[in-house]
Amino acid sequence: AGDAASSHSQPTLPAVPPVQAVRPPPAAVGGGSHSQPSFPPRAPVRAVPPPAKLASTATPGALLAAFLAKADPSAHLRFPLAVSPCSHPAVSCSADGQITRLVLESSGLNGTFAPATLSRLVELRVLSLKSNALHGPIPDLSPLENLKALFLAGNRFSGPFPASVASLRRLRSIDLAGNRLSGALPPGIEVAFPHLTFLRLDANHFNGSLPAWNQSSLKLLNVSYNNFSGPVPVTPVMAQMGAAAFAGNPELCGEVLRRECRGSHLLFFHGPGNNGSAAPPVQSAAATGDGPQRDDISLPDSSTPRSRKLRRRAAIAVAATAGAFVAVLLLCAMIAMKRGKKRRRPSSAAYPSPKKSAAMSEVSRDNTDLGYVECVPDEETAAMMMPEEKARRLERSGCLTFCAGEGASYSLEQLMRASAEVLGRGSVGTTYKAVLDGRLVVIVKRLDAAKIGAAALEAEAFEQNMDAVGRLRHPNLVSLRAFFQAKEERLLVYDYQPNGSLYSLIHGSRSSRAKPLHWTSCLKIAEDIGQGLAYIHQASRLVHGNIKSSNVLLGSDFEACLTDNCLAFLLESSEVKDDAAYRAPENMKSNRRLTPKSDIYAFGILLLELISGKPPLQHSVLVATNLQTYVQSVRDDEGVDVERLSMIVDIASACVRSSPESRPTAWQVLKMIQEVKEADTAGDNDSDLTSNS
Ligand SMILES: Nc1ncnc2c1ncn2[C@@H]1O[C@H](COP(=O)(O)OP(=O)(O)OP(=O)(O)O)[C@@H](O)[C@H]1O
């Protein structure tokens, strides 16, 4: 079905089947057949032994089946366990068939996490069960000694912080946010993970005091919206997280939150019955802003001349403050009236227009510079809407449409209020990095109508297309989280990827970079991109349409993620101007006939760029070049096995064949890369990615 789609142009985006659709067994690799596996997926095949009866030698497939039996009691997640779990895009395996990565995000799991199932996959490096509805306690995970990333956020797990997790010393990323976990954190947790880079415990019911995390590796910590109490320890690392990381814990106090601690009040202030002689400074009490503690404050004796002077000054200050307050109220009322008038005409000014933002400083910290999008439907639409519908629409998201059935995490107004920084101007518009409420970082793409085909901007088509793109969820794709459209405004909101682009990694900032990336990194990146692309082609049957090194971004674990996924429809009718090197010969003139095989060509060019460290080769140069000699001449690193290098060159050569029909499918490319990678596992483990991190 995938290759049959090759003959069609891309404009219409078919509905995306659920992420968890059964992956058919891999097609023969490197053989003559290039046909992709058929859809719709087959019925689920599960051999489900009850967990208690699992043999100590149970296979990864049996352990996964036992997990799913409890986690997905209605068996709506189709998984080809009768074949091999390793063939499913949610799973990565080592050469000997051990599961090393399992990512079942947003998969509708609504049961429990059974003990002695996944915890026996001892080679697991990454486990993500994010955004499901799993409930009950998190089981003993202590056997997962190799685990580096554990993502259980957005479920309904209850019970205490799992003590077994605290024993997993290799963990770098832990995300337990948005569950129902409670109780105090285990003692010593602040030193339990020497390489910790990412820890989210927010939106749970944890209590007790906060540990003093201070490992320099820690880049993100969030414990907000729990019931922690007492002072936030003042370590350099915790201080740099900012107050938002600790917000929503009413009993937390200390310097980081600018909230004085109760204990320190007792040091400075004298409560009733305390015979201390020094009078407390009034302004310190006010600075606490902490009502109940005012009882602790003894006011100055009103009968002394000094205190009368103080009271007079205080009265003047109060009058001045009240005057200022009234003035501010008047000003607000005037602004509100002005906005009320504007509201009747939906505004098209949201993020600053490229021209305007170029005139402004590149980094805008002034929220008013971002303008204000009126999120109220125009009069005609509003008149047709029931009042409840109007209210629901505004309440739900402030007119942002959140993708993949995910709930609204912020409103349009919050997005508009965010401080924003222009990152660059690409083929479809301007890209901003926005920081919402001082903590959540997102990427906002403001589409430029002048660069986009009129048909793509038609409201219904746009919504349909973005809806399909927004359903793509894969660890090697940058997720589109939300989109917005008004009359002349189109915004796309993406996850922020913190580690730059592959383009910068290959050609970029390191001035000493005269040689290509480490071989192990090349293989890992190639596999990551292959996984993302195979998913796009198979799970959604869409076309990426713009594969290039600047559209591969590095995530928090330096995993490679494709971005700008499937936005080619926006440029469908426009002329092709740049990035010609990645463009397949059949697409040189127009975007109209982009097919999965166009993506494969671009992937081949990218593979050559990756392993050679040189700019992408133009088609005319490519056909006149002996690729084996070319790559070997620029790669002289000792660790690389010439045979395996030539295997990758062969894969790239197959991808860049002139005839689209003779190029392999994404799935076949992925499997071939994985074979080379598996053959390479005995080699050097150093990599540019780990040495950079
Ligand atoms: N999700 C993201 N996280 C972090 N940085 C991003 C993200 N998306 C884009 N960027 C960065 O923003 C900058 C501008 O990106 P943009 O996509 O607008 O342009 P481009 O990739 O250069 O061109 P094109 O539109 O042709 O792909 C780039 O430096 C890119 O690395």
XYZ file of C-alpha atoms and ligand atoms in Angstrom:
724
model
C 0.000 0.000 0.000
C 2.900 2.336 0.765
C 4.370 2.066 -2.708
C 1.000 2.152 -4.335
C 0.700 5.547 -2.723
C 3.850 6.622 -4.514
C 1.951 7.327 -7.652
C -0.336 9.773 -5.879
C 0.436 13.331 -5.072
C 0.299 14.351 -1.436
C -2.345 17.013 -1.077
C -5.008 15.036 0.694
C -4.020 13.673 4.044
C -5.839 10.460 4.858
C -7.070 9.769 8.363
C -4.320 8.390 10.541
C -4.898 4.992 12.065
C -4.229 4.745 15.789
C -0.549 4.733 16.713
C -0.880 1.289 18.146
C -1.938 -0.361 14.915
C -0.327 -3.730 14.311
C 2.887 -3.491 12.396
C 3.069 -6.223 9.834
C 6.206 -8.319 9.730
C 9.098 -6.555 8.012
C 9.305 -6.927 4.264
C 12.274 -8.762 2.810
C 15.274 -6.503 2.991
C 17.449 -5.735 0.062
C 15.543 -8.135 -2.148
C 13.753 -7.384 -5.345
C 10.387 -6.703 -3.759
C 9.820 -3.150 -2.657
C 6.204 -3.443 -1.782
C 5.241 -2.239 1.670
C 3.267 -4.359 4.066
C -0.458 -4.208 3.681
C -3.054 -2.293 5.640
C -5.373 -2.509 7.457
C -3.487 -4.253 10.216
C -4.234 -7.771 11.229
C -6.159 -8.743 14.303
C -4.220 -8.770 17.558
C -2.214 -11.846 18.320
C -1.457 -12.273 21.962
C -0.197 -15.255 23.773
C -0.837 -14.136 27.320
C 0.595 -16.144 30.152
C -0.554 -14.897 33.542
C 2.328 -12.982 35.156
C 2.586 -15.291 38.137
C 3.238 -18.268 35.901
C 5.926 -16.662 33.788
C 8.960 -18.869 33.637
C 12.189 -17.342 34.798
C 13.390 -17.706 31.203
C 10.319 -15.993 29.717
C 10.998 -14.351 26.352
C 10.699 -10.576 25.903
C 7.535 -11.225 23.896
C 5.984 -13.219 26.760
C 6.906 -10.523 29.288
C 5.401 -7.833 27.083
C 2.267 -9.925 26.624
C 1.981 -10.364 30.380
C 2.326 -6.611 30.843
C -0.313 -5.858 28.206
C -2.711 -8.398 29.668
C -3.013 -6.211 32.768
C -2.274 -2.799 31.301
C -4.644 -3.122 28.386
C -7.410 -5.391 29.662
C -9.697 -4.626 26.743
C -6.874 -5.583 24.339
C -7.518 -2.617 22.094
C -3.793 -2.102 21.579
C -2.875 -4.418 18.744
C 0.556 -5.860 19.073
C 2.081 -8.548 16.844
C 3.497 -10.555 19.700
C 3.152 -13.780 17.794
C 5.743 -12.426 15.366
C 8.385 -10.608 17.385
C 7.948 -7.498 19.466
C 11.156 -6.180 17.888
C 9.364 -5.576 14.601
C 6.995 -3.050 16.198
C 7.994 0.605 15.864
C 7.317 1.076 19.588
C 10.127 -1.333 20.368
C 13.863 -1.344 19.756
C 15.923 -4.447 20.382
C 19.561 -5.371 20.723
C 21.276 -7.733 18.335
C 20.289 -10.699 20.487
C 16.605 -9.774 20.549
C 16.496 -8.132 23.996
C 14.156 -5.149 24.256
C 16.166 -1.986 24.849
C 13.500 0.636 24.267
C 9.758 0.465 24.750
C 7.624 3.515 24.008
C 3.886 3.066 24.442
C 2.761 6.672 24.758
C -0.856 7.818 24.382
C -1.819 4.223 23.697
C -5.007 4.053 25.717
C -3.570 1.705 28.369
C -6.066 1.868 31.208
C -5.235 -1.078 33.439
C -2.422 -1.642 35.900
C 1.337 -2.044 35.647
C 1.802 -5.690 36.659
C 4.905 -6.572 38.661
C 7.551 -8.900 37.224
C 6.628 -8.123 33.618
C 8.461 -5.171 32.064
C 10.756 -5.072 35.068
C 12.272 -8.310 33.797
C 13.329 -6.725 30.498
C 16.705 -6.106 32.066
C 18.269 -4.607 28.941
C 15.717 -1.770 28.803
C 17.319 1.650 28.387
C 14.190 3.686 27.694
C 10.710 2.991 29.036
C 7.897 5.393 28.248
C 4.253 4.764 29.149
C 3.398 8.472 29.101
C -0.132 9.792 28.622
C -2.123 6.656 29.306
C -4.547 5.946 32.127
C -2.594 3.323 34.038
C -3.536 3.142 37.701
C -2.414 1.479 40.904
C 1.121 1.469 42.260
C 4.301 1.539 40.198
C 5.759 -1.949 40.693
C 9.280 -2.889 41.741
C 11.527 -1.775 38.879
C 14.831 -2.496 40.614
C 15.970 -5.164 38.092
C 16.050 -2.499 35.342
C 19.616 -1.578 36.175
C 20.370 -0.313 32.668
C 17.423 2.053 32.520
C 18.369 5.601 31.467
C 14.972 7.158 30.856
C 11.712 6.458 32.658
C 8.621 8.346 31.499
C 5.414 7.504 33.370
C 3.869 10.988 33.285
C 0.207 11.603 32.634
C -1.221 8.414 34.156
C -3.099 7.726 37.380
C -0.398 5.928 39.297
C -0.842 6.119 43.054
C 1.172 5.183 46.121
C 4.555 6.509 47.176
C 7.545 7.428 45.030
C 8.765 3.959 44.054
C 11.759 3.191 46.232
C 12.965 0.738 43.600
C 13.374 3.619 41.125
C 15.727 5.292 43.565
C 18.049 2.305 43.153
C 18.432 2.769 39.381
C 21.666 4.714 39.324
C 21.898 5.027 35.559
C 18.691 7.011 35.271
C 19.113 10.354 33.542
C 15.525 11.305 32.818
C 12.640 10.656 35.199
C 9.167 11.955 34.448
C 6.435 11.032 36.928
C 4.453 14.267 36.494
C 0.677 14.303 36.472
C -0.027 11.180 38.529
C -1.510 10.617 41.980
C 1.686 9.744 43.789
C 1.915 10.782 47.408
C 4.010 10.732 50.553
C 7.530 11.916 51.200
C 10.381 11.311 48.780
C 12.754 8.511 49.810
C 15.698 9.700 51.881
C 18.909 10.115 49.909
C 17.095 10.591 46.601
C 19.115 13.737 45.931
C 22.259 11.642 45.479
C 20.629 8.531 44.035
C 21.124 9.475 40.369
C 24.609 10.773 39.607
C 23.806 11.542 35.943
C 20.335 13.004 36.399
C 19.446 15.615 33.763
C 15.647 15.749 33.876
C 13.329 15.225 36.828
C 9.623 16.006 36.786
C 7.463 15.219 39.784
C 4.976 18.057 39.292
C 1.222 17.715 39.664
C 1.214 14.856 42.185
C 0.454 14.772 45.927
C 3.981 14.464 47.287
C 4.653 16.017 50.671
C 7.469 16.476 53.163
C 10.596 18.497 52.627
C 12.478 18.991 49.377
C 15.861 17.318 48.967
C 18.882 19.432 48.059
C 19.543 18.341 44.478
C 22.790 19.770 43.261
C 24.211 17.593 40.504
C 25.513 19.868 37.776
C 24.024 17.557 35.149
C 20.482 18.496 36.240
C 18.987 20.739 33.553
C 15.303 20.529 34.375
C 13.640 20.036 37.745
C 9.956 20.566 38.367
C 8.212 19.751 41.658
C 5.394 22.270 41.290
C 1.803 21.592 42.348
C 2.426 19.117 45.153
C 2.236 19.519 48.905
C 5.913 19.929 49.678
C 6.681 22.088 52.672
C 9.550 23.923 54.323
C 12.439 25.756 52.725
C 13.545 25.164 49.146
C 17.215 24.240 49.637
C 19.438 26.943 48.213
C 21.810 24.958 46.032
C 23.165 26.581 42.853
C 21.328 24.032 40.737
C 17.945 24.469 42.459
C 18.249 28.241 42.464
C 18.690 28.304 38.707
C 15.427 26.417 38.143
C 13.427 29.520 39.033
C 10.342 29.924 41.216
C 7.979 28.288 38.696
C 9.630 24.921 39.294
C 8.393 25.034 42.913
C 5.079 26.889 42.471
C 1.794 25.498 43.727
C 3.214 24.153 46.996
C 1.622 26.532 49.507
C 3.870 25.407 52.357
C 7.154 25.829 50.520
C 9.197 28.875 51.356
C 12.661 30.328 51.100
C 14.862 32.532 49.001
C 14.091 30.860 45.654
C 10.380 31.564 46.138
C 10.958 34.955 47.797
C 8.737 33.724 50.600
C 10.098 33.956 54.098
C 9.996 30.745 56.090
C 8.030 30.431 59.290
C 11.154 29.353 61.147
C 12.921 32.564 60.161
C 9.966 34.642 61.408
C 10.500 33.209 64.819
C 14.069 34.373 64.676
C 13.104 37.965 63.803
C 9.664 38.531 65.293
C 8.287 38.288 68.774
C 4.915 36.707 69.182
C 2.548 37.311 72.090
C 4.126 36.357 75.331
C 7.617 36.723 73.987
C 9.554 39.146 76.100
C 12.178 40.064 73.567
C 12.849 43.752 73.565
C 13.550 44.521 69.910
C 10.565 45.688 67.857
C 10.160 43.828 64.551
C 10.520 45.766 61.319
C 7.009 46.355 59.965
C 8.038 46.151 56.316
C 9.477 42.661 56.807
C 6.095 41.463 57.958
C 4.435 42.969 54.935
C 7.009 41.418 52.697
C 6.019 37.964 53.848
C 2.519 38.472 52.494
C 1.578 35.647 54.789
C -1.680 36.516 56.592
C -1.787 34.090 59.499
C 1.762 34.911 60.501
C 0.806 38.491 61.260
C -0.206 37.248 64.703
C 3.446 36.714 65.354
C 4.218 40.374 64.787
C 4.223 42.821 67.691
C 3.373 46.316 66.400
C 5.398 49.320 67.554
C 4.060 51.153 70.564
C 1.702 53.799 69.156
C 2.261 56.214 72.029
C 5.897 57.099 71.225
C 6.734 60.107 68.974
C 8.741 57.833 66.683
C 5.780 55.586 66.121
C 3.478 58.577 65.432
C 5.928 59.708 62.766
C 5.929 56.208 61.335
C 2.121 56.127 61.274
C 1.988 59.487 59.483
C 4.425 58.201 56.876
C 2.419 55.036 56.567
C -0.795 57.018 56.057
C 0.849 59.053 53.265
C 2.131 55.846 51.671
C -1.330 54.256 51.855
C -2.962 57.339 50.291
C -0.362 57.409 47.508
C -0.805 53.680 46.857
C -4.588 54.045 46.790
C -4.275 56.932 44.311
C -2.016 54.876 42.066
C -4.397 51.933 42.313
C -7.361 54.054 41.207
C -5.310 55.381 38.291
C -4.405 51.833 37.236
C -8.066 50.817 37.479
C -9.079 53.706 35.245
C -6.394 52.786 32.755
C -7.514 49.124 32.759
C -11.114 50.188 32.190
C -10.063 52.299 29.211
C -8.032 49.421 27.737
C -10.929 47.027 28.321
C -13.323 49.361 26.503
C -10.918 49.639 23.606
C -10.554 45.847 23.466
C -14.303 45.421 23.696
C -14.599 47.400 20.474
C -11.819 45.462 18.794
C -13.319 42.149 19.824
C -16.121 42.561 17.333
C -13.558 42.341 14.540
C -11.274 39.310 14.882
C -7.745 40.545 14.707
C -5.118 39.025 12.508
C -2.230 40.301 14.582
C -0.902 37.543 16.764
C 2.790 36.961 16.910
C 4.580 39.909 15.394
C 4.693 39.833 11.648
C 8.115 38.969 10.286
C 8.604 42.588 9.245
C 7.537 43.924 12.571
C 9.630 41.442 14.502
C 12.644 42.225 12.423
C 12.209 45.847 13.363
C 11.887 44.918 17.009
C 14.758 43.457 18.906
C 15.173 39.755 18.063
C 14.373 38.837 21.636
C 11.107 40.276 22.746
C 10.539 40.144 26.452
C 7.773 42.702 26.399
C 4.535 40.797 26.228
C 2.621 43.641 24.666
C 4.917 43.377 21.647
C 3.381 40.022 20.909
C 0.043 41.598 20.220
C -3.215 40.022 21.215
C -5.304 37.554 19.318
C -9.009 37.987 19.735
C -10.191 34.494 20.260
C -13.854 35.223 20.038
C -15.512 33.944 16.868
C -16.685 36.570 14.390
C -20.208 37.892 14.803
C -21.738 35.628 12.199
C -20.316 32.436 13.674
C -20.991 33.580 17.199
C -24.638 34.229 16.383
C -25.043 30.644 15.235
C -23.407 29.149 18.283
C -25.280 28.085 21.384
C -24.102 29.984 24.463
C -22.839 26.722 26.048
C -20.872 25.926 22.931
C -19.295 29.367 22.987
C -18.396 28.959 26.625
C -17.039 25.449 26.123
C -14.939 26.521 23.181
C -13.372 29.370 25.056
C -12.907 27.369 28.226
C -11.398 24.374 26.464
C -8.406 25.986 24.906
C -9.013 29.594 24.167
C -9.437 28.556 20.536
C -6.201 26.637 20.245
C -6.859 23.185 18.866
C -4.863 20.583 20.750
C -3.793 17.559 18.733
C -4.131 13.799 19.159
C -6.991 14.123 21.609
C -4.673 15.619 24.219
C -6.246 18.004 26.694
C -5.555 21.720 26.635
C -2.353 22.410 28.560
C -2.481 26.185 28.075
C -4.692 28.759 26.483
C -4.112 30.921 23.468
C -3.945 33.899 25.759
C -1.125 32.290 27.761
C 0.661 31.595 24.501
C 0.259 35.189 23.430
C 1.532 36.434 26.761
C 4.650 34.273 26.555
C 7.991 35.908 26.054
C 9.177 34.976 22.596
C 12.440 34.835 20.737
C 12.749 34.632 16.955
C 14.764 31.519 16.084
C 14.673 31.886 12.345
C 12.655 32.235 9.201
C 12.057 29.089 7.212
C 10.205 28.144 4.092
C 6.719 28.428 5.610
C 7.097 31.223 8.124
C 8.817 32.484 11.240
C 9.783 30.244 14.137
C 9.679 31.466 17.743
C 10.789 29.945 21.004
C 8.127 30.906 23.547
C 8.307 30.537 27.320
C 4.853 30.231 28.838
C 4.361 31.555 32.335
C 8.093 31.483 32.794
C 8.382 27.697 32.624
C 6.951 25.749 29.692
C 9.026 26.194 26.542
C 7.319 25.608 23.217
C 8.086 26.360 19.596
C 5.583 28.462 17.696
C 5.635 28.600 13.909
C 3.783 31.554 12.512
C 2.900 30.700 8.946
C 3.481 33.359 6.345
C 0.457 33.521 4.039
C 2.602 34.979 1.272
C 4.687 31.798 1.147
C 1.816 29.348 1.280
C -0.543 28.097 -1.395
C -4.060 29.560 -1.102
C -5.669 26.114 -1.212
C -3.703 25.022 1.853
C -4.949 28.035 3.794
C -8.589 27.248 3.175
C -9.944 26.809 6.705
C -11.398 23.337 6.427
C -8.494 21.880 4.443
C -6.018 23.416 6.855
C -7.791 21.994 9.870
C -8.075 18.552 8.292
C -4.424 18.452 7.308
C -3.150 19.743 10.636
C -5.394 17.301 12.436
C -3.744 14.407 10.547
C -0.240 15.769 11.124
C -1.067 16.394 14.784
C -1.896 12.748 15.292
C 1.656 11.663 14.509
C 3.242 10.547 17.751
C 6.650 8.878 17.703
C 9.809 9.332 19.786
C 11.753 10.287 16.648
C 9.294 12.926 15.458
C 8.875 16.402 16.935
C 5.244 16.450 18.044
C 2.833 19.073 16.782
C 0.918 19.823 19.993
C -1.595 22.427 18.899
C -2.590 24.740 16.095
C -4.583 27.886 15.663
C -6.214 29.570 12.734
C -8.029 32.856 12.449
C -8.718 34.887 9.347
C -5.154 35.582 8.302
C -3.324 33.885 11.094
C -1.990 30.345 11.321
C 0.094 29.192 14.265
C 1.594 25.749 14.854
C 2.861 24.805 18.316
C 5.584 22.169 18.653
C 7.617 20.583 21.422
C 10.898 22.342 22.030
C 14.027 20.302 21.236
C 16.880 21.525 23.380
C 19.978 20.272 21.597
C 20.038 21.992 18.224
C 19.848 20.539 14.765
C 21.749 17.797 13.009
C 22.900 20.428 10.541
C 24.711 22.279 13.362
C 26.078 19.033 14.749
C 27.580 18.030 11.404
C 28.725 21.350 10.010
C 28.276 23.683 12.880
C 29.664 25.435 15.799
C 32.753 23.381 16.604
C 35.396 25.236 14.677
C 37.726 22.283 14.973
C 35.192 20.098 13.179
C 37.161 18.984 10.197
C 36.057 15.390 10.301
C 32.692 13.657 10.206
C 30.760 12.628 13.316
C 31.814 9.556 15.233
C 30.724 6.400 13.454
C 28.562 5.175 16.362
C 26.711 8.497 16.435
C 26.150 8.302 12.679
C 24.541 4.879 13.015
C 22.371 5.922 15.943
C 21.187 9.085 14.172
C 20.547 7.178 10.935
C 18.485 4.616 12.825
C 16.503 7.302 14.671
C 15.641 9.111 11.446
C 14.780 5.793 9.803
C 12.401 4.956 12.660
C 10.648 8.315 12.398
C 10.342 8.117 8.633
C 9.147 4.503 8.595
C 6.477 5.506 11.089
C 5.312 8.431 8.941
C 5.087 6.248 5.852
C 3.498 3.246 7.503
C 1.374 4.425 10.400
C 0.004 7.465 8.661
C 0.836 6.964 5.018
C 1.795 10.615 4.831
C 4.904 12.039 3.168
C 7.412 14.100 5.133
C 8.281 16.207 2.099
C 11.237 18.170 3.492
C 13.890 15.838 4.889
C 17.200 17.633 5.403
C 19.759 17.959 8.164
C 18.275 21.223 9.484
C 14.937 19.441 9.885
C 16.463 16.835 12.204
C 16.568 18.136 15.773
C 18.203 16.575 18.799
C 15.980 15.861 21.788
C 16.813 15.841 25.472
C 18.566 12.467 25.246
C 20.225 13.500 21.975
C 17.788 11.316 20.089
C 17.337 12.505 16.500
C 13.812 13.725 15.709
C 12.382 14.738 12.354
C 10.565 18.054 12.405
C 8.399 20.065 9.993
C 6.696 16.762 9.360
C 4.326 16.584 6.425
C 4.079 20.349 5.932
C 4.871 20.044 2.237
C 1.178 20.450 1.430
C 1.551 24.079 2.514
C 4.027 24.692 -0.283
C 2.371 22.476 -2.793
C 1.674 25.045 -5.450
C 4.694 27.225 -4.820
C 7.879 27.011 -6.770
C 10.832 25.042 -5.512
C 13.568 27.453 -4.542
C 16.130 26.029 -2.148
C 17.497 22.823 -0.641
C 17.660 21.439 -4.159
C 20.226 18.849 -3.161
C 17.687 16.822 -1.194
C 15.136 17.030 -3.930
C 14.574 13.895 -5.982
C 15.101 14.373 -9.722
C 11.407 13.757 -10.401
C 10.482 16.661 -8.059
C 12.939 19.239 -9.317
C 10.309 21.540 -10.687
C 7.409 21.284 -8.298
C 6.228 20.037 -4.957
C 3.137 18.595 -6.529
C 4.203 15.027 -6.867
C 6.014 14.402 -3.616
C 5.786 10.710 -2.744
C 7.310 8.399 -0.125
C 10.073 7.784 -2.665
C 10.884 11.524 -2.657
C 11.505 11.178 1.081
C 13.721 8.143 0.488
C 15.848 10.098 -1.981
C 16.275 12.911 0.562
C 17.102 10.351 3.259
C 19.829 8.894 1.006
C 21.365 12.335 0.509
C 21.159 12.946 4.254
C 22.871 9.600 4.983
C 25.772 10.594 2.728
C 25.974 14.011 4.390
C 25.945 12.344 7.817
C 28.700 9.825 7.201
C 30.889 12.110 5.075
C 30.458 15.277 7.136
C 30.289 17.170 3.817
C 27.442 19.296 2.436
C 24.704 17.384 0.592
C 25.593 16.354 -2.934
C 23.662 17.864 -5.828
C 22.110 15.331 -8.178
C 24.404 16.246 -11.079
C 27.506 15.708 -8.900
C 26.057 12.575 -7.371
C 25.609 10.734 -10.643
C 29.203 11.464 -11.608
C 30.688 10.379 -8.276
C 31.914 7.012 -7.077
C 30.258 7.196 -3.673
C 32.367 4.439 -2.064
C 35.604 6.212 -2.936
C 34.162 9.601 -2.013
C 33.063 8.558 1.483
C 36.159 6.497 2.240
C 38.382 9.393 1.235
C 36.775 11.701 3.810
C 36.480 9.106 6.601
C 39.812 7.973 7.830
C 38.874 7.251 11.464
C 40.434 4.129 12.843
C 37.399 2.614 14.498
C 35.317 2.217 11.365
C 35.102 -1.122 9.713
C 35.453 -0.452 5.989
C 32.973 -3.174 5.167
C 30.264 -1.656 7.348
C 30.986 1.810 6.016
C 30.547 0.492 2.511
C 27.266 -1.176 3.553
C 25.893 2.220 4.608
C 27.112 3.759 1.355
C 25.275 0.971 -0.477
C 22.078 1.790 1.428
C 22.426 5.481 0.584
C 23.160 4.613 -3.065
C 19.972 2.562 -3.255
C 17.999 5.495 -1.831
C 19.304 7.975 -4.389
C 18.616 5.865 -7.475
C 17.202 7.991 -10.273
C 14.174 5.814 -10.738
C 11.766 6.208 -7.769
C 10.426 2.668 -8.196
C 13.833 1.133 -7.631
C 14.418 2.915 -4.318
C 13.744 0.846 -1.191
C 10.919 1.639 1.228
C 11.577 3.421 4.515
C 10.982 0.196 6.403
C 13.562 -1.628 4.311
C 16.082 1.188 4.759
C 15.526 1.088 8.504
C 16.032 -2.658 8.714
C 19.224 -2.438 6.658
C 20.619 0.315 8.892
C 19.732 -1.736 11.955
C 21.585 -4.725 10.535
C 24.719 -2.640 10.106
C 24.269 -1.195 13.588
C 23.837 -4.611 15.122
C 26.952 -5.849 13.356
C 28.730 -2.867 14.839
C 27.706 -3.304 18.476
C 30.991 -4.914 19.437
C 32.829 -1.780 18.276
C 33.727 1.465 19.970
C 31.026 2.847 22.268
C 32.251 6.408 22.361
C 30.162 8.847 20.411
C 29.860 12.527 19.622
C 26.445 12.467 21.248
C 27.509 11.096 24.609
C 30.722 13.063 24.704
C 28.752 16.219 23.953
C 26.142 15.608 26.600
N 10.977 22.234 17.788
C 12.085 22.973 17.775
N 12.889 23.020 18.855
C 14.018 23.766 18.843
N 14.415 24.515 17.801
C 13.650 24.510 16.689
C 12.450 23.757 16.618
N 11.896 23.936 15.397
C 12.713 24.780 14.726
N 13.764 25.121 15.502
C 14.870 25.997 15.107
O 14.341 27.215 14.638
C 15.102 27.701 13.542
C 14.166 28.046 12.405
O 13.479 26.877 11.997
P 12.566 26.843 10.707
O 11.919 25.506 10.657
O 11.688 28.043 10.702
O 13.593 27.039 9.528
P 14.471 25.988 8.747
O 14.391 24.637 9.363
O 15.818 26.604 8.649
O 13.798 26.034 7.308
P 12.606 25.166 6.685
O 11.332 25.863 6.987
O 12.920 25.191 5.235
O 12.648 23.808 7.268
C 16.105 26.616 13.193
O 17.353 26.991 13.727
C 15.604 25.404 13.912
O 16.680 24.570 14.328
